[in-house]
Amino acid sequence: MSSDYPKADAYVIGAGPNGLAAAITMAQSGIEVVVLERNDTPGGGARTAELIRPGYRHDVCSAIHPTAYSSPYFMSLGLEKYGLEWIQPDIPCVHPLDGGDGIALHRELIDTVIALGEDGRKYKRLLEPFSENWYALTHDILTPLGWPKNPFLMALFGLRGLQPVAQFVKQFATAKAKALVGGMAAHSILPFEEPGTTAFGLVLAASGHGVGWPFPKGGTDQLIAAMIKLLEAHNGKVITNAEITNIDALPDASIVIHDTAPRSFVQYAGHHLSPGSKRALEAFEYGAAAYKVDFILSEPVPWAYEEAKKAGTLHLGGTFEEMRQAEREVHEGVMPEKPFVLVAQQSLFDRTRTQGTDEVLWSYAHAPNGFTGDATERLIDQIERFAPGFRDTILNKHVIGPMKLQEYNPNYVGGDINSGKQHLPQLFKRPLSWSRPYQAPLDGHYFCSSSTPPGGGVHGMSGHLAAKAALKQKFGIRVS
Ligand SMILES: Cc1cc2nc3c(=O)[nH]c(=O)nc-3n(C[C@H](O)[C@H](O)[C@H](O)COP(=O)(O)OP(=O)(O)OC[C@H]3O[C@@H](n4cnc5c(N)ncnc54)[C@H](O)[C@@H]3O)c2cc1C
């Protein structure tokens, strides 16, 4: 078949962290790989850009990277040799409360235990097995469903994690413990009554105590820059401005790996699919969205709670009940008055992101899927609530609502940053099969985006595991 693209053994559609991980895995096995990316820069949800003014570097999507930092696959690559440097903020995460109060997720578990007072011992008992064994845990949670490498640890994790967080927090007496765990579980972007929401909370909290919540010096795109150097060192190629709108545009190849959402796959390859496969892929559900706002500030955020001034990330949602209400509304299609807002203040710890004494601030609010309204003031109100005077520090802002996010990257269907709802039915059976999740319903084609296990986040595991499956099936190559 004639095509504009160079001939290769394998193609990857999409240069997100998973697409690049798939490409590196294949290139390191001696396979000739070409990655085709629709955008003018690679990186997918791991790009950094001067969104507002030259010299001010904003992470367009992902910003905080406990999973990238401790991903078994990324760790095996030694990306630091290709220029990646990690920055650890003084405190991984703070959850401010009204009245200048709050609770911090410290690097040292014991510091949070002390800060939690009467709930401290309980928190320690619940978290310690996972934070102490964080690296062991990553080998079991950043993979598809299967026999665990650490069965006892995973049994304990399952027992605790499968509970809805609304149930799990009942064992705490204090508003601080409930808020801290609720804010962590809110990363599931699910209603707090959903089974499995506690697992997200445990993973986020355990990673913070286990390895911190670091970010790459210079911007999230530095992770991608390092991956591309490694890929090119193994003769892999990335072609940008190369959107695939019809799969027939690709030259014949043994392997095609799709770092795309099932919806896009159906759009460009649907004419080769059986009606049943097409229907099953179209039935894949997408979750709630992000409403993203980036700021340039004249000075650091004037947080009322002192610890917040030392945190890389902040969870702004107030009490557990307020967050529960907000997440419920989001899932009912309503933009909450007081949304759950995530904030990252990278420039406090990384002056390469900004100019002079100005600061850059990254934030997003949870919003209904497909939301087209204006939630900027509600997001700013939540920051102002915990940092009186914040409004006066704003020099510029840049807004990307859910539908803009989808336009920017069609993997974020309706603004869903995980490319697929992460409730239990779709956590492992993602997007079609729980036993062979990376196999697309076309011979030689594989899925690798965050619409496959282990789901959302920058970790490269889906890409690596999809490439492993493809190499074994098509070339008989076994990758460890
Ligand atoms: C606002 C926001 C905040 C986030 N915060 C964090 C965070 O702090 N930490 C974290 O770990 N994760 C975070 N995430 C999630 C994280 O960014 C994603 O889970 C991750 O990027 C998924 O990687 P991926 O490779 O599967 O897909 P993506 O990164 O989405 O990459 C897919 C790539 O495929 C390209 N593509 C799509 N269709 C086509 C086509 N037809 N032809 C060619 N190319 C195509 C896209 O342009 C894109 O480059 C955030 C996401 C968003 C949007």
XYZ file of C-alpha atoms and ligand atoms in Angstrom:
533
model
C 0.000 0.000 0.000
C 1.433 3.450 -0.837
C 1.696 5.951 2.006
C 3.346 9.241 2.950
C 4.866 7.688 6.057
C 8.281 5.991 6.142
C 8.215 2.197 6.127
C 8.690 0.545 9.535
C 8.147 -2.761 11.363
C 5.898 -1.038 13.865
C 3.909 2.182 14.161
C 2.665 3.902 17.265
C -0.214 6.341 16.869
C 0.152 9.094 19.466
C 3.302 10.343 21.219
C 1.961 10.526 24.771
C 3.986 8.946 27.583
C 2.384 5.562 26.861
C 2.959 5.792 23.109
C 6.605 6.690 23.654
C 6.994 3.900 26.227
C 5.627 1.427 23.663
C 8.001 2.788 21.019
C 11.054 2.597 23.298
C 10.221 -0.964 24.353
C 10.056 -2.050 20.708
C 13.070 -0.016 19.562
C 15.199 -1.483 22.366
C 14.280 -4.925 20.993
C 15.677 -3.999 17.592
C 12.326 -3.261 15.944
C 12.127 -0.336 13.526
C 9.524 2.033 15.028
C 7.839 5.213 13.824
C 5.595 7.251 16.146
C 2.941 9.430 14.487
C 1.671 12.380 16.508
C -1.168 14.724 15.475
C 0.065 17.688 17.517
C 3.047 19.851 16.536
C 4.915 18.671 19.639
C 5.135 15.204 21.197
C 4.172 14.468 24.793
C 0.371 14.208 24.902
C -0.695 14.970 28.463
C 2.927 15.584 29.458
C 3.630 18.817 27.589
C 4.860 22.143 28.962
C 4.252 25.376 27.088
C 4.576 29.137 27.340
C 0.792 29.445 27.410
C 0.647 33.104 28.394
C 3.973 34.924 28.013
C 7.481 33.999 26.863
C 9.646 32.656 29.668
C 6.725 31.372 31.788
C 6.463 27.596 31.484
C 3.111 26.003 32.319
C 2.405 22.272 32.424
C -0.525 22.101 30.023
C -1.915 18.855 31.479
C -0.039 16.701 34.002
C 2.213 18.357 36.568
C 2.852 16.152 39.597
C 4.453 12.778 39.116
C 4.617 10.208 41.899
C 3.667 7.489 39.400
C 6.220 8.545 36.768
C 8.919 8.816 39.443
C 8.277 5.320 40.791
C 6.941 3.551 37.684
C 8.832 0.245 37.442
C 9.173 0.820 33.696
C 10.430 4.416 33.827
C 12.827 3.469 36.625
C 14.260 0.730 34.412
C 15.026 3.290 31.678
C 17.355 5.499 33.723
C 15.925 8.654 32.124
C 18.169 10.735 34.383
C 21.028 9.785 32.008
C 19.076 11.594 29.268
C 18.754 14.832 31.216
C 15.729 14.276 33.469
C 16.045 15.903 36.915
C 13.445 15.547 39.660
C 12.448 18.212 42.156
C 10.903 17.284 45.494
C 8.878 20.068 47.133
C 9.300 20.451 50.909
C 5.832 18.970 51.506
C 4.155 16.737 48.878
C 0.591 17.893 49.507
C -1.451 20.130 51.795
C -5.204 20.162 52.339
C -6.131 23.586 53.743
C -9.276 24.042 55.803
C -11.179 27.191 56.715
C -9.856 29.529 59.394
C -6.177 29.183 58.468
C -6.121 25.530 59.477
C -5.284 22.433 57.429
C -3.457 19.130 57.282
C -0.267 18.200 55.442
C 0.711 14.951 53.781
C 4.373 14.977 54.765
C 7.175 12.916 53.253
C 7.642 11.299 56.655
C 4.525 9.382 57.642
C 5.214 10.098 61.304
C 4.890 13.863 60.771
C 1.371 13.451 59.382
C 0.550 10.948 62.123
C 1.496 13.550 64.751
C -0.436 16.306 62.965
C -3.557 14.112 62.893
C -3.717 13.892 66.700
C -6.275 11.348 67.868
C -6.592 9.826 64.367
C -2.823 9.572 63.948
C -2.397 5.984 65.127
C -5.262 4.753 62.975
C -3.883 6.574 59.924
C -0.475 5.023 60.555
C -1.939 1.519 60.820
C -3.891 1.989 57.579
C -1.140 3.629 55.511
C 2.143 2.218 56.759
C 1.973 -1.205 55.026
C 1.642 0.575 51.685
C 4.009 3.515 52.159
C 6.737 1.245 53.611
C 6.337 -1.139 50.657
C 5.563 1.427 48.002
C 7.887 0.040 45.325
C 6.583 -3.504 45.861
C 3.032 -2.198 45.589
C 3.714 -0.445 42.269
C 4.564 -3.816 40.692
C 1.029 -5.023 41.433
C -1.097 -1.917 41.003
C 0.505 -0.589 37.816
C -0.395 -3.747 35.871
C -3.521 -5.523 34.595
C -5.442 -7.884 36.843
C -3.445 -11.058 37.493
C -1.784 -13.108 40.201
C 0.013 -10.524 42.377
C 3.758 -10.550 43.024
C 3.002 -9.584 46.640
C -0.177 -11.511 47.485
C -0.409 -10.556 51.183
C 0.177 -6.879 50.537
C -2.369 -6.904 47.715
C -4.922 -8.776 49.810
C -4.658 -6.049 52.431
C -4.785 -3.364 49.758
C -7.894 -4.936 48.212
C -9.610 -5.296 51.571
C -9.149 -1.617 52.357
C -9.154 -0.145 48.875
C -12.329 -1.731 47.577
C -14.429 0.197 50.074
C -16.160 3.383 48.976
C -14.236 6.222 50.606
C -17.527 7.480 52.076
C -17.540 4.262 54.136
C -13.780 4.112 54.804
C -13.529 7.541 56.483
C -16.196 6.668 59.048
C -13.455 5.144 61.194
C -11.834 8.571 61.652
C -12.984 10.948 64.380
C -11.432 14.166 63.093
C -12.398 16.433 60.204
C -8.700 16.643 59.258
C -8.229 12.908 58.705
C -11.475 12.691 56.745
C -10.546 15.678 54.585
C -7.006 14.428 53.935
C -8.147 10.970 52.826
C -11.131 12.385 50.911
C -8.889 14.769 48.963
C -6.613 11.874 47.994
C -9.576 9.703 46.949
C -10.983 12.571 44.885
C -8.219 11.805 42.347
C -10.479 8.949 41.222
C -12.829 11.678 39.914
C -15.692 9.422 41.014
C -18.534 9.895 43.488
C -17.306 9.050 46.999
C -19.941 6.313 47.249
C -18.281 4.271 44.451
C -16.555 1.032 45.541
C -12.810 1.285 44.962
C -12.508 5.029 45.611
C -10.493 4.297 48.768
C -7.850 2.561 46.626
C -7.081 5.850 44.850
C -6.751 7.569 48.223
C -4.412 4.896 49.577
C -2.231 4.948 46.458
C -1.860 8.726 46.435
C -1.196 9.001 50.173
C 1.178 6.012 50.249
C 3.173 7.360 47.307
C 3.510 10.741 49.041
C 4.909 9.145 52.192
C 6.835 6.528 50.223
C 8.590 8.578 47.527
C 7.094 12.084 47.576
C 5.209 13.888 44.824
C 8.027 15.210 42.649
C 8.010 16.963 39.301
C 10.622 17.318 36.552
C 12.897 20.353 36.672
C 11.986 22.712 33.836
C 8.557 21.201 33.175
C 6.792 17.914 32.631
C 7.968 18.043 29.009
C 11.492 17.277 30.259
C 10.341 13.716 30.924
C 9.228 13.505 27.291
C 12.468 15.104 26.048
C 14.433 12.398 27.882
C 12.212 9.633 26.454
C 12.674 10.943 22.930
C 16.461 11.064 23.316
C 16.387 7.442 24.441
C 14.057 6.442 21.598
C 16.255 8.159 19.021
C 19.336 6.487 20.495
C 17.652 3.223 19.428
C 16.799 4.556 15.965
C 13.119 5.197 16.710
C 11.483 8.196 15.013
C 8.707 10.600 16.003
C 6.809 12.439 13.263
C 4.647 15.350 14.448
C 1.699 17.005 12.648
C 0.746 13.482 11.558
C -2.860 12.884 12.557
C -4.264 9.489 11.616
C -7.819 9.946 10.398
C -7.973 6.669 8.469
C -5.915 3.644 9.443
C -5.530 2.765 5.769
C -3.065 5.690 5.489
C -0.449 3.565 7.294
C 1.940 1.365 5.315
C 1.631 -2.369 6.060
C 3.382 -3.240 9.312
C 3.583 -6.154 11.728
C 2.494 -4.076 14.712
C 0.381 -0.939 15.167
C 0.006 0.344 18.726
C -2.668 2.930 19.451
C -2.042 5.533 22.156
C -5.556 6.765 21.465
C -8.976 6.529 23.098
C -11.394 3.800 21.916
C -13.599 6.524 20.451
C -10.799 7.744 18.138
C -9.872 4.172 17.231
C -13.453 3.553 16.084
C -13.371 6.790 14.081
C -10.242 5.944 12.107
C -10.363 2.115 12.062
C -14.081 1.406 12.491
C -14.545 0.290 8.886
C -12.330 -2.746 9.637
C -14.172 -3.745 12.828
C -16.994 -6.214 13.333
C -20.274 -4.585 14.416
C -19.905 -6.272 17.833
C -16.394 -4.880 18.458
C -17.477 -1.458 17.305
C -20.470 -1.474 19.647
C -18.345 -2.655 22.576
C -15.782 0.112 22.000
C -18.514 2.708 21.612
C -19.987 1.571 24.943
C -16.731 2.420 26.759
C -17.642 5.121 29.294
C -15.847 8.404 29.866
C -15.673 10.072 33.252
C -15.830 13.569 34.697
C -13.631 16.324 33.335
C -10.986 18.869 34.221
C -11.469 22.628 33.956
C -7.900 23.896 33.767
C -6.671 27.380 34.710
C -3.009 28.459 34.634
C -1.867 31.686 36.250
C 1.043 34.080 36.337
C 1.160 35.693 39.785
C 3.053 38.720 41.078
C 4.027 36.815 44.236
C 3.509 33.448 45.964
C -0.070 32.527 46.885
C -0.867 34.091 50.301
C -2.111 30.866 51.910
C -3.630 31.338 55.364
C -2.340 27.922 56.500
C 1.449 28.243 56.869
C 2.280 24.672 55.743
C 0.573 25.383 52.417
C 3.407 27.753 51.521
C 5.806 24.781 51.461
C 3.626 22.373 49.465
C 4.043 21.297 45.844
C 0.370 20.336 45.530
C -2.795 21.496 47.282
C -6.232 19.952 47.500
C -8.903 22.627 47.806
C -12.266 21.202 48.654
C -12.816 21.985 52.323
C -14.398 19.285 54.440
C -15.033 15.699 53.418
C -18.761 16.395 53.139
C -18.186 19.418 50.895
C -15.982 17.372 48.563
C -18.478 14.523 48.575
C -21.238 16.917 47.575
C -19.084 18.517 44.841
C -18.078 15.173 43.322
C -21.692 13.993 43.379
C -22.834 17.132 41.553
C -20.117 16.760 38.928
C -21.414 13.270 38.187
C -24.959 14.538 37.970
C -23.824 16.982 35.281
C -23.825 20.053 37.542
C -20.825 22.365 37.944
C -20.525 22.769 41.745
C -20.479 26.219 43.364
C -17.474 25.012 45.378
C -15.663 22.522 43.128
C -12.776 20.280 44.135
C -9.674 22.141 42.920
C -6.112 20.849 42.550
C -3.286 23.367 42.636
C 0.439 22.970 41.975
C 2.976 25.673 42.732
C 6.047 24.376 40.893
C 7.832 27.720 40.536
C 8.287 27.988 44.319
C 10.767 25.120 43.961
C 11.838 25.460 40.315
C 12.798 28.971 39.224
C 13.357 27.794 35.617
C 9.561 27.933 35.199
C 9.214 31.689 35.662
C 10.749 35.144 35.294
C 12.017 37.484 38.037
C 9.961 37.258 41.222
C 6.736 36.196 39.472
C 5.205 32.768 40.101
C 3.355 30.346 37.838
C 0.411 28.435 39.280
C -1.232 25.315 37.807
C -4.795 24.414 38.747
C -7.845 22.525 37.643
C -11.325 21.953 38.993
C -13.377 18.794 38.569
C -16.227 19.524 36.161
C -18.987 17.550 34.437
C -17.965 15.687 31.288
C -18.508 17.945 28.278
C -19.066 21.067 30.451
C -19.063 24.185 28.262
C -19.786 26.889 30.864
C -17.424 29.290 32.620
C -16.144 28.009 35.979
C -13.096 30.271 36.267
C -14.541 32.465 39.035
C -15.599 29.403 41.056
C -12.088 28.002 40.821
C -10.554 31.346 41.830
C -13.066 31.634 44.706
C -11.868 28.284 46.085
C -8.247 29.496 46.055
C -9.223 32.878 47.539
C -11.155 31.070 50.280
C -7.936 29.519 51.601
C -5.638 32.359 50.508
C -7.323 35.720 51.100
C -5.773 38.298 48.756
C -5.032 35.713 46.016
C -7.064 37.670 43.447
C -4.770 40.672 43.838
C -1.714 38.584 42.914
C -3.094 37.464 39.512
C -1.239 39.059 36.585
C -2.572 36.767 33.816
C -4.532 33.593 33.408
C -5.170 30.996 30.713
C -8.274 28.799 30.699
C -8.798 25.401 29.045
C -12.310 24.061 29.613
C -13.233 20.385 29.091
C -14.169 20.718 25.417
C -10.997 22.701 24.660
C -9.075 19.901 26.338
C -10.713 17.405 23.991
C -9.852 19.610 21.015
C -6.248 19.797 22.241
C -6.097 16.024 22.658
C -8.970 13.780 21.490
C -7.952 11.186 24.117
C -9.609 13.467 26.707
C -13.152 12.748 25.576
C -15.431 15.445 27.012
C -12.451 16.596 29.107
C -11.941 13.223 30.861
C -8.248 13.317 31.772
C -8.092 9.534 32.269
C -9.449 8.633 28.810
C -12.139 6.505 30.406
C -14.079 6.374 33.652
C -12.131 4.500 36.344
C -14.965 2.867 38.280
C -14.528 -0.817 39.113
C -16.254 -2.223 36.001
C -13.749 -0.347 33.801
C -10.664 -0.384 35.978
C -9.428 -3.751 34.696
C -11.770 -4.490 31.772
C -10.272 -1.585 29.935
C -11.268 -1.021 27.157
C -12.625 -4.464 26.126
C -11.064 -7.433 27.880
C -9.606 -7.861 31.371
C -7.464 -10.859 30.336
C -5.957 -9.351 27.152
C -6.512 -5.627 27.651
C -3.910 -4.467 25.126
C -5.227 -6.549 22.225
C -7.314 -4.472 19.790
C -9.980 -6.320 17.782
C -7.799 -6.267 14.635
C -4.871 -8.582 13.971
C -1.545 -6.869 14.750
C -3.188 -3.899 16.478
C -2.860 -3.075 20.177
C -4.200 -0.438 22.567
C -1.803 1.347 24.925
C -3.383 4.621 26.067
C -4.706 5.245 29.556
C -7.910 3.611 28.296
C -6.017 0.388 29.188
C -4.764 -0.846 32.602
C -3.457 0.565 34.842
C -5.404 3.631 33.644
C -4.751 7.357 33.981
C -1.516 8.980 35.046
C 1.950 9.354 33.618
C 3.707 6.018 34.199
C 4.315 4.530 30.741
C 3.213 1.119 32.013
C 0.356 0.680 29.514
C 2.697 1.451 26.627
C 5.415 -0.875 27.859
C 3.005 -3.749 28.569
C 1.198 -3.345 25.237
C 4.523 -3.432 23.376
C 5.588 -6.493 25.373
C 2.397 -8.311 24.340
C 2.851 -7.264 20.707
C 6.536 -8.291 20.543
C 5.761 -11.715 21.973
C 2.864 -12.345 19.594
C 4.333 -10.944 16.398
C 8.084 -11.497 16.749
C 8.332 -14.149 19.470
C 10.443 -11.666 21.462
C 10.125 -11.887 25.234
C 10.844 -8.662 27.106
C 11.357 -8.855 30.866
C -5.442 18.734 33.101
C -4.754 17.422 33.333
C -4.017 17.233 34.492
C -3.368 16.021 34.721
N -2.574 15.893 35.830
C -1.830 14.782 35.995
C -0.819 14.737 36.990
O -0.560 15.727 37.684
N -0.105 13.582 37.119
C -0.312 12.494 36.307
O 0.369 11.465 36.464
N -1.247 12.535 35.320
C -1.998 13.645 35.146
N -2.876 13.735 34.096
C -3.151 12.530 33.283
C -2.052 12.241 32.286
O -1.718 13.400 31.561
C -2.524 11.154 31.321
O -3.024 10.055 32.054
C -1.375 10.685 30.438
O -0.857 11.743 29.673
C -1.857 9.566 29.532
O -0.827 9.219 28.655
P -1.129 8.517 27.260
O 0.167 8.328 26.596
O -2.013 7.346 27.501
O -2.038 9.546 26.440
P -1.846 11.069 26.102
O -0.842 11.674 26.989
O -3.199 11.645 26.065
O -1.225 11.056 24.638
C -1.955 10.665 23.511
C -1.311 11.296 22.292
O -1.948 10.788 21.126
C -2.117 11.858 20.196
N -3.197 11.484 19.292
C -4.506 11.320 19.603
N -5.194 10.957 18.505
C -4.306 10.876 17.484
C -4.416 10.541 16.097
N -5.580 10.213 15.550
N -3.289 10.564 15.332
C -2.080 10.884 15.877
N -1.936 11.218 17.191
C -3.032 11.206 17.980
C -2.436 13.043 21.093
O -2.203 14.285 20.452
C -1.471 12.802 22.253
O -0.216 13.408 22.014
C -3.501 14.952 33.799
C -4.212 15.149 32.621
C -4.818 16.381 32.375
C -5.537 16.589 31.077
